[in-house]
Amino acid sequence: MDKGLHFMFCVITTMQLLRESSQTGEKNDPKMLAAPKSDFGTYSRGPEEGLPTLTVTTILVDPYVMVRSAELEGYCIDLLKSLAAMLHFSYKVKVVGDGQYGAVSSHGNWTGMIGEILRQEADIAVAPLTVTSAREEVVSFTTPFLQTGIGILLRKDTLSQEMSFFHFLAPFSKETWTGLLFAYMLTCFCLFLVARLSPCEWNEPKNEENHFTFLNSLWFGAGALALQGVTPRPKALSVRVIAAVWWLFTIALLAAYIANFTALLSSGSEQLPIQTFEDLVKQRNLEFGTLDGSSTFYFFKNSKNPIHQMIYEYMDKRRDHVLVKTHQEAIQRVMESNYAFIGESISQDLAVARHCNLIRAPEIIGARGYGIATTQASPWTKKLSVAVLKLSEAGDLDYLRNKWWESSCLHKSRDRWSPLQPQALGGLFLTLAIGLALGVIAAVVELSNKSRRAAGHAKKSCCSVFTEEMCTRLRIKENTRQSQETSGRANA
């Protein structure tokens, strides 16, 4: 009995030891390891057996890298996931310690993400890091994954200015107003000409003055522009054709003018006194600055352009007052004070999408790109460059751009207003031209029919009668005056 109990005890003890050993083996198995944790949550791709692990440095900038629910997410995190899946590597993400992108300090050392790569604290930097010549001398960059430039971010209500005295002319461009004036004069001349050629506008041209003089034709055309009916009233079909086409032209033109003028008053986008960097330098109402130690600051420092040099001198003299530390601080300052922020245009587009009271000036300078930084002579540089090109060709980068730059403010914002150009009214001007041509042809046909009947009665050629009729109508005032003088002498 004792031996049996002893045997059972040994069996149970052995099985327990084997079970604990199995559990210990599972815990030590790399394939069963959970993804490691960072200060902000779970890394996207933990270490796996046989895969190299890269230390990635980045910076917290919306929407590139953000903290959501104790985890990192954003454009750069999604890009990093795609690159890791394509190149088969694991990674560990760390946020840059000093919160800087990378610049040379007063002691000659590099700060920010560039400094961490040089000190081998990180293998690569995946962030909105601009490729510059100074950085390229100490680290290597991949093919840019985003293209950008330098723009000016402003608050809309800081841009208001008094309307010009001729503000009512703004809905149409200068070319459109010129075309309208030419169309008006041509139409009035055609009315005058067709009314004289058409026999239906008078009973006897040798004794009766035609009502459609040139001044009356101008008044008739102006009345149509004001949607008012004026005399004289057309009688002939040819004159009515021209009048109807002109009425149609003026109705469509007035509708376009009213619609564009309403958009002009509601949008106010034409009231942008700061369109270029030169405008920014000339004005005195707004302070302006950029990120301290950023590539934008050194762009103006190294530029030979006189306007750029003036911007750099202004920022350098007021360094402590106009330079900001973070992009979030810059946006907040633009929204709360008379301040214009000079920075990456793609980041400013996001700010405009998220904050509907902000606007970016049209001019963009200094085309540049965001690249992934690696150590010099790193074998990952070329691999990452090829992978970025493949993602771009597959449309994945465009998908990420649309995903992280999407905002409800984009749908609420108005389109930028611009004066109506002649091309937009090209069909309207063409219709008017065709109508004028039809009116002139109809007048010639009417005169030809009367000339043919008169030639039959007088037994003359149709061409000679037609020529006489046309000369008589085009010189009606002279003939009337001669007939009046003849009748006066006879009465005397």
Tab-separated table of C-alpha atoms in Angstrom:
chain	number	residue	atom	x	y	z
A	1	MET	CA	0.000	0.000	0.000
A	2	ASP	CA	2.812	2.393	0.939
A	3	LYS	CA	4.662	1.495	-2.235
A	4	GLY	CA	1.558	2.176	-4.311
A	5	LEU	CA	1.021	5.591	-2.738
A	6	HIS	CA	4.677	6.415	-3.196
A	7	PHE	CA	4.488	5.438	-6.866
A	8	MET	CA	1.389	7.565	-7.440
A	9	PHE	CA	3.037	10.525	-5.726
A	10	CYS	CA	6.103	10.237	-7.955
A	11	VAL	CA	3.963	10.095	-11.103
A	12	ILE	CA	1.941	13.163	-10.136
A	13	THR	CA	5.103	15.102	-9.255
A	14	THR	CA	6.729	14.202	-12.577
A	15	MET	CA	3.685	15.283	-14.583
A	16	GLN	CA	3.542	18.598	-12.729
A	17	LEU	CA	7.212	19.280	-13.430
A	18	LEU	CA	6.716	18.467	-17.126
A	19	ARG	CA	3.730	20.825	-17.369
A	20	GLU	CA	5.634	23.713	-15.764
A	21	SER	CA	8.559	23.083	-18.120
A	22	SER	CA	6.217	23.204	-21.135
A	23	GLN	CA	4.693	26.493	-19.994
A	24	THR	CA	8.146	27.963	-19.413
A	25	GLY	CA	9.179	26.932	-22.914
A	26	GLU	CA	6.142	28.624	-24.422
A	27	LYS	CA	6.917	31.837	-22.579
A	28	ASN	CA	10.492	31.785	-23.798
A	29	ASP	CA	9.484	31.004	-27.401
A	30	PRO	CA	10.066	34.162	-29.536
A	31	LYS	CA	7.071	33.304	-31.702
A	32	MET	CA	4.797	33.528	-28.674
A	33	LEU	CA	6.133	36.892	-27.520
A	34	ALA	CA	3.642	39.714	-27.424
A	35	ALA	CA	4.525	42.938	-29.148
A	36	PRO	CA	6.637	45.131	-26.890
A	37	LYS	CA	5.179	48.255	-25.339
A	38	SER	CA	6.356	51.817	-25.696
A	39	ASP	CA	5.640	54.814	-23.525
A	40	PHE	CA	2.686	55.575	-25.813
A	41	GLY	CA	1.357	52.033	-26.403
A	42	THR	CA	1.975	49.030	-28.585
A	43	TYR	CA	4.496	49.211	-31.384
A	44	SER	CA	3.071	48.341	-34.753
A	45	ARG	CA	5.502	45.524	-35.448
A	46	GLY	CA	7.354	43.679	-32.718
A	47	PRO	CA	10.550	41.685	-33.138
A	48	GLU	CA	10.176	38.391	-34.952
A	49	GLU	CA	12.564	35.535	-35.310
A	50	GLY	CA	15.091	36.144	-38.080
A	51	LEU	CA	14.023	39.722	-38.800
A	52	PRO	CA	16.285	42.740	-38.191
A	53	THR	CA	14.984	45.355	-35.768
A	54	LEU	CA	15.398	49.062	-36.516
A	55	THR	CA	15.168	51.863	-33.982
A	56	VAL	CA	13.016	54.620	-35.498
A	57	THR	CA	13.058	58.195	-34.236
A	58	THR	CA	10.170	60.533	-34.997
A	59	ILE	CA	8.474	63.697	-33.788
A	60	LEU	CA	4.905	64.338	-32.653
A	61	VAL	CA	3.310	66.412	-35.414
A	62	ASP	CA	-0.311	66.159	-36.502
A	63	PRO	CA	-1.137	64.210	-38.695
A	64	TYR	CA	2.230	62.519	-39.192
A	65	VAL	CA	2.648	61.076	-35.693
A	66	MET	CA	0.012	61.458	-32.959
A	67	VAL	CA	-0.842	59.863	-29.627
A	68	ARG	CA	-4.312	58.304	-29.626
A	69	SER	CA	-5.477	55.989	-26.836
A	70	ALA	CA	-1.901	55.580	-25.536
A	71	GLU	CA	-0.740	54.445	-28.999
A	72	LEU	CA	1.090	56.126	-31.850
A	73	GLU	CA	-0.718	56.607	-35.137
A	74	GLY	CA	-0.596	58.875	-38.150
A	75	TYR	CA	0.723	59.175	-41.688
A	76	CYS	CA	4.308	58.237	-40.802
A	77	ILE	CA	3.210	55.283	-38.656
A	78	ASP	CA	1.128	53.887	-41.523
A	79	LEU	CA	4.041	54.483	-43.884
A	80	LEU	CA	6.363	52.657	-41.484
A	81	LYS	CA	3.980	49.700	-41.334
A	82	SER	CA	3.895	49.455	-45.130
A	83	LEU	CA	7.683	49.659	-45.413
A	84	ALA	CA	8.175	47.017	-42.704
A	85	ALA	CA	5.768	44.645	-44.419
A	86	MET	CA	7.472	45.181	-47.785
A	87	LEU	CA	11.106	44.948	-46.598
A	88	HIS	CA	10.531	42.416	-43.788
A	89	PHE	CA	11.963	44.187	-40.773
A	90	SER	CA	10.810	44.904	-37.241
A	91	TYR	CA	11.028	48.323	-35.629
A	92	LYS	CA	10.951	50.156	-32.338
A	93	VAL	CA	9.611	53.724	-32.384
A	94	LYS	CA	10.898	56.469	-30.088
A	95	VAL	CA	9.934	60.133	-29.982
A	96	VAL	CA	12.880	62.516	-30.333
A	97	GLY	CA	14.014	63.699	-26.932
A	98	ASP	CA	14.488	67.436	-27.548
A	99	GLY	CA	11.471	67.795	-29.838
A	100	GLN	CA	13.602	69.167	-32.701
A	101	TYR	CA	13.909	68.177	-36.340
A	102	GLY	CA	17.629	68.667	-36.641
A	103	ALA	CA	19.920	71.682	-36.853
A	104	VAL	CA	23.475	72.635	-35.924
A	105	SER	CA	23.646	74.067	-32.405
A	106	SER	CA	25.942	76.858	-31.244
A	107	HIS	CA	28.412	74.202	-30.063
A	108	GLY	CA	28.600	72.669	-33.524
A	109	ASN	CA	26.581	69.574	-32.659
A	110	TRP	CA	23.432	68.414	-34.407
A	111	THR	CA	20.172	68.480	-32.478
A	112	GLY	CA	16.890	66.660	-32.963
A	113	MET	CA	16.383	63.537	-35.035
A	114	ILE	CA	19.517	64.172	-37.116
A	115	GLY	CA	21.585	64.266	-33.936
A	116	GLU	CA	20.116	60.980	-32.677
A	117	ILE	CA	21.025	59.265	-35.955
A	118	LEU	CA	24.569	60.649	-35.809
A	119	ARG	CA	24.929	59.463	-32.191
A	120	GLN	CA	23.570	56.065	-33.290
A	121	GLU	CA	20.653	56.374	-30.898
A	122	ALA	CA	18.370	55.610	-33.852
A	123	ASP	CA	18.801	53.801	-37.147
A	124	ILE	CA	16.324	55.811	-39.237
A	125	ALA	CA	14.080	58.865	-38.861
A	126	VAL	CA	10.548	58.605	-40.276
A	127	ALA	CA	8.971	62.035	-39.882
A	128	PRO	CA	8.152	65.202	-41.862
A	129	LEU	CA	11.888	65.771	-42.185
A	130	THR	CA	12.865	68.070	-45.043
A	131	VAL	CA	15.736	67.033	-47.294
A	132	THR	CA	18.361	69.808	-47.233
A	133	SER	CA	21.960	70.041	-48.388
A	134	ALA	CA	23.253	70.600	-44.845
A	135	ARG	CA	21.512	67.495	-43.547
A	136	GLU	CA	22.519	65.492	-46.609
A	137	GLU	CA	26.179	66.113	-45.725
A	138	VAL	CA	25.892	64.215	-42.417
A	139	VAL	CA	23.096	61.695	-43.078
A	140	SER	CA	21.541	59.996	-46.094
A	141	PHE	CA	17.984	60.516	-47.326
A	142	THR	CA	15.668	58.267	-49.273
A	143	THR	CA	13.465	59.315	-52.172
A	144	PRO	CA	10.958	61.887	-50.802
A	145	PHE	CA	7.594	60.411	-49.826
A	146	LEU	CA	5.858	63.808	-49.755
A	147	GLN	CA	6.409	66.949	-51.829
A	148	THR	CA	5.879	70.367	-50.299
A	149	GLY	CA	7.041	73.997	-50.346
A	150	ILE	CA	7.074	77.123	-48.197
A	151	GLY	CA	3.825	79.047	-47.774
A	152	ILE	CA	2.233	81.737	-45.617
A	153	LEU	CA	-0.520	80.833	-43.126
A	154	LEU	CA	-2.871	83.652	-42.130
A	155	ARG	CA	-6.113	84.251	-40.289
A	156	LYS	CA	-8.958	85.355	-42.550
A	157	ASP	CA	-10.180	88.265	-40.440
A	158	THR	CA	-6.708	89.816	-40.385
A	159	LEU	CA	-6.865	90.263	-44.151
A	160	SER	CA	-9.861	92.566	-44.402
A	161	GLN	CA	-9.344	95.769	-46.305
A	162	GLU	CA	-11.547	98.522	-47.687
A	163	MET	CA	-13.253	97.774	-50.968
A	164	SER	CA	-12.064	99.705	-53.983
A	165	PHE	CA	-14.177	102.496	-55.471
A	166	PHE	CA	-14.805	100.384	-58.583
A	167	HIS	CA	-15.546	97.209	-56.644
A	168	PHE	CA	-18.708	96.674	-58.700
A	169	LEU	CA	-16.515	95.887	-61.740
A	170	ALA	CA	-14.779	92.983	-59.970
A	171	PRO	CA	-17.185	90.163	-61.013
A	172	PHE	CA	-15.876	90.337	-64.599
A	173	SER	CA	-12.278	90.453	-65.736
A	174	LYS	CA	-10.951	93.332	-67.833
A	175	GLU	CA	-11.089	91.158	-70.928
A	176	THR	CA	-14.745	90.324	-70.277
A	177	TRP	CA	-15.691	93.999	-69.859
A	178	THR	CA	-13.851	94.818	-73.084
A	179	GLY	CA	-15.689	92.059	-74.925
A	180	LEU	CA	-19.016	93.248	-73.526
A	181	LEU	CA	-18.380	96.824	-74.697
A	182	PHE	CA	-17.397	95.594	-78.155
A	183	ALA	CA	-20.506	93.374	-78.337
A	184	TYR	CA	-22.744	96.295	-77.341
A	185	MET	CA	-21.317	98.654	-79.966
A	186	LEU	CA	-21.414	95.980	-82.684
A	187	THR	CA	-25.020	95.075	-81.888
A	188	CYS	CA	-26.171	98.712	-81.952
A	189	PHE	CA	-24.397	99.264	-85.259
A	190	CYS	CA	-26.052	96.135	-86.703
A	191	LEU	CA	-29.449	97.371	-85.488
A	192	PHE	CA	-28.841	100.717	-87.197
A	193	LEU	CA	-27.606	99.089	-90.423
A	194	VAL	CA	-30.310	96.403	-90.650
A	195	ALA	CA	-33.084	98.897	-89.877
A	196	ARG	CA	-31.915	101.024	-92.804
A	197	LEU	CA	-31.578	98.084	-95.181
A	198	SER	CA	-34.907	96.469	-94.335
A	199	PRO	CA	-37.841	97.978	-96.325
A	200	CYS	CA	-40.257	96.973	-93.527
A	201	GLU	CA	-38.914	99.660	-91.183
A	202	TRP	CA	-40.381	102.460	-93.371
A	203	ASN	CA	-42.926	102.863	-96.117
A	204	GLU	CA	-41.039	105.278	-98.355
A	205	PRO	CA	-37.394	105.899	-97.525
A	206	LYS	CA	-37.104	108.925	-99.813
A	207	ASN	CA	-39.650	110.948	-97.828
A	208	GLU	CA	-39.799	109.343	-94.327
A	209	GLU	CA	-36.968	109.384	-91.765
A	210	ASN	CA	-36.144	105.985	-90.206
A	211	HIS	CA	-36.707	105.750	-86.434
A	212	PHE	CA	-33.632	103.570	-85.848
A	213	THR	CA	-30.962	106.246	-85.953
A	214	PHE	CA	-27.589	105.373	-84.480
A	215	LEU	CA	-28.362	107.222	-81.229
A	216	ASN	CA	-31.729	105.472	-80.963
A	217	SER	CA	-29.987	102.145	-81.565
A	218	LEU	CA	-27.570	102.862	-78.708
A	219	TRP	CA	-30.487	103.717	-76.442
A	220	PHE	CA	-32.342	100.549	-77.476
A	221	GLY	CA	-29.290	98.398	-76.622
A	222	ALA	CA	-28.773	100.128	-73.266
A	223	GLY	CA	-32.432	99.603	-72.369
A	224	ALA	CA	-32.070	95.881	-72.991
A	225	LEU	CA	-29.055	95.796	-70.634
A	226	ALA	CA	-31.277	97.274	-67.933
A	227	LEU	CA	-34.114	94.831	-68.779
A	228	GLN	CA	-36.303	97.758	-69.797
A	229	GLY	CA	-38.321	98.035	-72.995
A	230	VAL	CA	-37.600	101.238	-74.940
A	231	THR	CA	-38.690	102.737	-78.224
A	232	PRO	CA	-38.400	102.553	-81.154
A	233	ARG	CA	-40.024	99.161	-81.479
A	234	PRO	CA	-38.703	96.941	-84.289
A	235	LYS	CA	-41.079	96.095	-87.131
A	236	ALA	CA	-38.989	94.109	-89.594
A	237	LEU	CA	-38.177	90.434	-89.029
A	238	SER	CA	-34.456	91.079	-89.424
A	239	VAL	CA	-34.433	93.795	-86.739
A	240	ARG	CA	-36.495	91.617	-84.422
A	241	VAL	CA	-34.028	88.736	-84.806
A	242	ILE	CA	-31.143	90.971	-83.684
A	243	ALA	CA	-33.223	92.429	-80.850
A	244	ALA	CA	-34.263	88.963	-79.596
A	245	VAL	CA	-30.674	87.666	-79.629
A	246	TRP	CA	-29.457	90.775	-77.821
A	247	TRP	CA	-32.180	90.337	-75.173
A	248	LEU	CA	-31.127	86.714	-74.661
A	249	PHE	CA	-27.481	87.788	-74.409
A	250	THR	CA	-28.226	90.491	-71.812
A	251	ILE	CA	-30.385	88.196	-69.641
A	252	ALA	CA	-27.663	85.523	-69.494
A	253	LEU	CA	-24.974	88.158	-68.918
A	254	LEU	CA	-26.880	89.798	-66.059
A	255	ALA	CA	-27.497	86.395	-64.456
A	256	ALA	CA	-23.759	85.628	-64.579
A	257	TYR	CA	-22.909	89.070	-63.190
A	258	ILE	CA	-25.346	88.815	-60.276
A	259	ALA	CA	-24.223	85.277	-59.398
A	260	ASN	CA	-20.537	86.180	-59.495
A	261	PHE	CA	-21.071	89.415	-57.586
A	262	THR	CA	-22.931	87.506	-54.864
A	263	ALA	CA	-20.085	84.998	-54.607
A	264	LEU	CA	-17.643	87.905	-54.503
A	265	LEU	CA	-19.362	89.532	-51.542
A	266	SER	CA	-19.872	86.292	-49.629
A	267	SER	CA	-16.433	84.746	-50.076
A	268	GLY	CA	-14.235	87.789	-49.631
A	269	SER	CA	-11.326	85.747	-51.031
A	270	GLU	CA	-10.476	88.514	-53.447
A	271	GLN	CA	-9.593	90.651	-50.421
A	272	LEU	CA	-6.208	89.065	-49.909
A	273	PRO	CA	-3.707	91.903	-49.560
A	274	ILE	CA	-0.966	89.323	-48.891
A	275	GLN	CA	-0.614	87.238	-52.035
A	276	THR	CA	3.177	86.878	-52.092
A	277	PHE	CA	6.154	87.051	-49.761
A	278	GLU	CA	6.885	90.523	-51.117
A	279	ASP	CA	3.459	91.650	-49.902
A	280	LEU	CA	4.271	90.179	-46.490
A	281	VAL	CA	7.462	92.215	-46.230
A	282	LYS	CA	5.814	95.473	-47.315
A	283	GLN	CA	2.939	95.366	-44.810
A	284	ARG	CA	3.278	96.523	-41.183
A	285	ASN	CA	0.174	95.085	-39.514
A	286	LEU	CA	1.269	91.463	-39.147
A	287	GLU	CA	4.275	89.913	-37.470
A	288	PHE	CA	5.661	86.821	-39.161
A	289	GLY	CA	7.992	84.003	-38.246
A	290	THR	CA	8.713	80.306	-38.602
A	291	LEU	CA	9.867	77.294	-36.584
A	292	ASP	CA	13.086	77.892	-34.701
A	293	GLY	CA	15.913	75.840	-36.201
A	294	SER	CA	13.775	74.492	-39.034
A	295	SER	CA	14.844	74.071	-42.634
A	296	THR	CA	12.504	76.946	-43.555
A	297	PHE	CA	14.500	79.324	-41.360
A	298	TYR	CA	17.782	78.268	-42.988
A	299	PHE	CA	16.220	78.502	-46.458
A	300	PHE	CA	15.723	82.236	-45.973
A	301	LYS	CA	19.126	82.537	-44.332
A	302	ASN	CA	20.940	80.997	-47.301
A	303	SER	CA	18.795	82.528	-50.061
A	304	LYS	CA	20.273	85.271	-52.249
A	305	ASN	CA	16.856	86.687	-53.088
A	306	PRO	CA	16.567	90.245	-51.638
A	307	ILE	CA	12.994	89.628	-50.446
A	308	HIS	CA	14.053	86.407	-48.726
A	309	GLN	CA	16.988	88.192	-47.112
A	310	MET	CA	14.656	90.852	-45.720
A	311	ILE	CA	12.440	88.123	-44.245
A	312	TYR	CA	15.449	86.441	-42.627
A	313	GLU	CA	16.766	89.689	-41.164
A	314	TYR	CA	13.338	90.459	-39.714
A	315	MET	CA	13.068	87.011	-38.082
A	316	ASP	CA	16.664	86.979	-36.878
A	317	LYS	CA	16.401	90.370	-35.158
A	318	ARG	CA	13.165	89.335	-33.417
A	319	ARG	CA	14.165	85.715	-32.910
A	320	ASP	CA	12.851	85.447	-29.349
A	321	HIS	CA	9.519	87.007	-30.277
A	322	VAL	CA	8.544	85.717	-33.740
A	323	LEU	CA	10.108	82.233	-33.866
A	324	VAL	CA	7.994	79.392	-32.459
A	325	LYS	CA	8.953	75.998	-31.079
A	326	THR	CA	6.234	73.762	-32.489
A	327	HIS	CA	3.756	73.745	-35.337
A	328	GLN	CA	0.852	73.645	-32.867
A	329	GLU	CA	2.162	76.785	-31.188
A	330	ALA	CA	2.368	78.510	-34.578
A	331	ILE	CA	-1.250	77.677	-35.463
A	332	GLN	CA	-2.460	78.851	-32.067
A	333	ARG	CA	-0.583	82.120	-32.428
A	334	VAL	CA	-1.989	82.742	-35.920
A	335	MET	CA	-5.512	82.181	-34.606
A	336	GLU	CA	-5.129	84.402	-31.548
A	337	SER	CA	-2.977	87.328	-32.716
A	338	ASN	CA	-1.877	89.316	-35.762
A	339	TYR	CA	0.739	86.785	-36.777
A	340	ALA	CA	1.595	85.116	-40.089
A	341	PHE	CA	3.319	81.743	-39.991
A	342	ILE	CA	5.854	80.798	-42.662
A	343	GLY	CA	6.202	77.050	-42.981
A	344	GLU	CA	5.625	73.887	-44.961
A	345	SER	CA	2.667	74.357	-47.293
A	346	ILE	CA	1.411	70.783	-46.868
A	347	SER	CA	1.176	71.228	-43.097
A	348	GLN	CA	-0.542	74.565	-43.627
A	349	ASP	CA	-3.105	72.909	-45.902
A	350	LEU	CA	-3.973	70.588	-43.040
A	351	ALA	CA	-4.319	73.554	-40.668
A	352	VAL	CA	-6.655	75.267	-43.145
A	353	ALA	CA	-8.708	72.062	-43.375
A	354	ARG	CA	-8.966	71.721	-39.593
A	355	HIS	CA	-9.490	75.426	-38.800
A	356	CYS	CA	-11.892	77.109	-41.194
A	357	ASN	CA	-10.889	80.627	-40.127
A	358	LEU	CA	-7.377	80.116	-41.528
A	359	ILE	CA	-6.200	80.565	-45.094
A	360	ARG	CA	-2.943	80.037	-46.990
A	361	ALA	CA	-1.592	82.689	-49.344
A	362	PRO	CA	-1.377	81.562	-52.996
A	363	GLU	CA	2.407	81.804	-53.473
A	364	ILE	CA	4.573	78.766	-52.668
A	365	ILE	CA	8.364	78.902	-52.903
A	366	GLY	CA	11.251	76.533	-52.292
A	367	ALA	CA	9.898	73.237	-53.605
A	368	ARG	CA	11.200	70.453	-51.370
A	369	GLY	CA	10.376	66.964	-50.138
A	370	TYR	CA	10.110	64.919	-46.946
A	371	GLY	CA	12.489	61.950	-46.855
A	372	ILE	CA	13.496	59.151	-44.494
A	373	ALA	CA	16.892	59.841	-42.909
A	374	THR	CA	19.419	57.063	-42.355
A	375	THR	CA	23.045	56.855	-41.376
A	376	GLN	CA	25.534	57.404	-44.152
A	377	ALA	CA	26.462	54.270	-46.087
A	378	SER	CA	23.497	52.465	-44.536
A	379	PRO	CA	22.289	49.468	-46.569
A	380	TRP	CA	18.709	50.497	-45.757
A	381	THR	CA	18.859	53.758	-47.733
A	382	LYS	CA	18.476	52.231	-51.175
A	383	LYS	CA	16.001	49.575	-49.970
A	384	LEU	CA	13.762	52.209	-48.421
A	385	SER	CA	14.012	54.438	-51.505
A	386	VAL	CA	12.898	51.614	-53.795
A	387	ALA	CA	10.091	50.723	-51.391
A	388	VAL	CA	8.879	54.359	-51.305
A	389	LEU	CA	8.841	54.436	-55.128
A	390	LYS	CA	6.832	51.214	-55.246
A	391	LEU	CA	4.306	52.618	-52.757
A	392	SER	CA	4.020	55.774	-54.848
A	393	GLU	CA	3.512	53.841	-58.084
A	394	ALA	CA	0.872	51.654	-56.423
A	395	GLY	CA	-1.054	54.709	-55.211
A	396	ASP	CA	-0.556	53.888	-51.539
A	397	LEU	CA	1.041	57.253	-50.766
A	398	ASP	CA	-1.898	59.086	-52.336
A	399	TYR	CA	-4.264	56.967	-50.265
A	400	LEU	CA	-2.424	57.880	-47.063
A	401	ARG	CA	-2.412	61.555	-48.081
A	402	ASN	CA	-6.178	61.569	-48.570
A	403	LYS	CA	-6.760	59.545	-45.409
A	404	TRP	CA	-4.908	61.790	-42.983
A	405	TRP	CA	-5.691	65.136	-44.632
A	406	GLU	CA	-9.447	64.526	-44.763
A	407	SER	CA	-11.529	66.984	-42.793
A	408	SER	CA	-15.121	68.177	-42.630
A	409	CYS	CA	-13.839	71.723	-42.969
A	410	LEU	CA	-12.777	70.936	-46.517
A	411	HIS	CA	-16.404	70.409	-47.509
A	412	LYS	CA	-17.588	73.554	-45.768
A	413	SER	CA	-15.006	75.881	-47.189
A	414	ARG	CA	-15.881	77.980	-50.223
A	415	ASP	CA	-14.025	77.756	-53.466
A	416	ARG	CA	-11.611	80.552	-54.123
A	417	TRP	CA	-13.356	83.270	-56.114
A	418	SER	CA	-11.951	84.615	-59.362
A	419	PRO	CA	-13.252	87.120	-61.937
A	420	LEU	CA	-15.303	85.657	-64.740
A	421	GLN	CA	-13.140	85.232	-67.843
A	422	PRO	CA	-14.322	85.586	-71.486
A	423	GLN	CA	-13.876	81.841	-72.029
A	424	ALA	CA	-16.739	81.164	-69.612
A	425	LEU	CA	-19.039	83.308	-71.786
A	426	GLY	CA	-17.655	82.168	-75.122
A	427	GLY	CA	-20.847	80.359	-76.120
A	428	LEU	CA	-22.913	83.430	-75.257
A	429	PHE	CA	-20.780	85.710	-77.432
A	430	LEU	CA	-20.924	83.137	-80.240
A	431	THR	CA	-24.726	83.036	-80.065
A	432	LEU	CA	-24.853	86.822	-80.280
A	433	ALA	CA	-22.550	86.807	-83.316
A	434	ILE	CA	-24.693	84.211	-85.090
A	435	GLY	CA	-27.832	86.226	-84.324
A	436	LEU	CA	-26.303	89.400	-85.728
A	437	ALA	CA	-25.287	87.552	-88.883
A	438	LEU	CA	-28.788	86.124	-89.291
A	439	GLY	CA	-30.297	89.580	-88.820
A	440	VAL	CA	-28.072	91.113	-91.507
A	441	ILE	CA	-28.824	88.221	-93.904
A	442	ALA	CA	-32.571	88.622	-93.275
A	443	ALA	CA	-32.374	92.371	-94.015
A	444	VAL	CA	-30.532	91.713	-97.279
A	445	VAL	CA	-33.144	89.115	-98.258
A	446	GLU	CA	-35.983	91.558	-97.486
A	447	LEU	CA	-34.331	94.292	-99.547
A	448	SER	CA	-33.649	91.843	-102.387
A	449	ASN	CA	-37.297	90.777	-102.524
A	450	LYS	CA	-38.471	94.393	-102.751
A	451	SER	CA	-35.801	95.172	-105.383
A	452	ARG	CA	-36.925	92.203	-107.448
A	453	ARG	CA	-40.549	93.384	-107.415
A	454	ALA	CA	-39.525	96.974	-108.218
A	455	ALA	CA	-37.310	95.775	-111.083
A	456	GLY	CA	-40.232	93.885	-112.584
A	457	HIS	CA	-42.447	96.978	-112.575
A	458	ALA	CA	-39.733	99.342	-113.855
A	459	LYS	CA	-38.324	96.791	-116.311
A	460	LYS	CA	-34.788	97.242	-114.953
A	461	SER	CA	-32.190	94.755	-113.852
A	462	CYS	CA	-32.544	93.480	-110.274
A	463	CYS	CA	-28.920	94.308	-109.425
A	464	SER	CA	-29.248	97.942	-110.492
A	465	VAL	CA	-32.453	98.399	-108.508
A	466	PHE	CA	-30.888	96.670	-105.479
A	467	THR	CA	-27.846	98.987	-105.685
A	468	GLU	CA	-30.037	102.069	-105.961
A	469	GLU	CA	-32.150	100.993	-103.017
A	470	MET	CA	-29.115	100.359	-100.845
A	471	CYS	CA	-27.472	103.682	-101.757
A	472	THR	CA	-30.742	105.496	-101.098
A	473	ARG	CA	-31.121	103.942	-97.647
A	474	LEU	CA	-27.525	104.504	-96.612
A	475	ARG	CA	-27.702	108.171	-97.720
A	476	ILE	CA	-31.241	108.820	-96.562
A	477	LYS	CA	-30.466	111.994	-94.628
A	478	GLU	CA	-28.791	113.670	-97.583
A	479	ASN	CA	-31.654	112.738	-99.930
A	480	THR	CA	-34.257	113.931	-97.433
A	481	ARG	CA	-32.468	117.223	-97.019
A	482	GLN	CA	-32.282	117.697	-100.832
A	483	SER	CA	-35.971	116.885	-101.236
A	484	GLN	CA	-36.857	119.367	-98.471
A	485	GLU	CA	-34.763	122.104	-100.146
A	486	THR	CA	-36.404	121.376	-103.530
A	487	SER	CA	-39.904	121.552	-102.053
A	488	GLY	CA	-39.000	124.832	-100.268
A	489	ARG	CA	-37.834	126.453	-103.514
A	490	ALA	CA	-40.979	125.325	-105.285
A	491	ASN	CA	-43.172	126.871	-102.614
A	492	ALA	CA	-41.199	130.112	-102.837
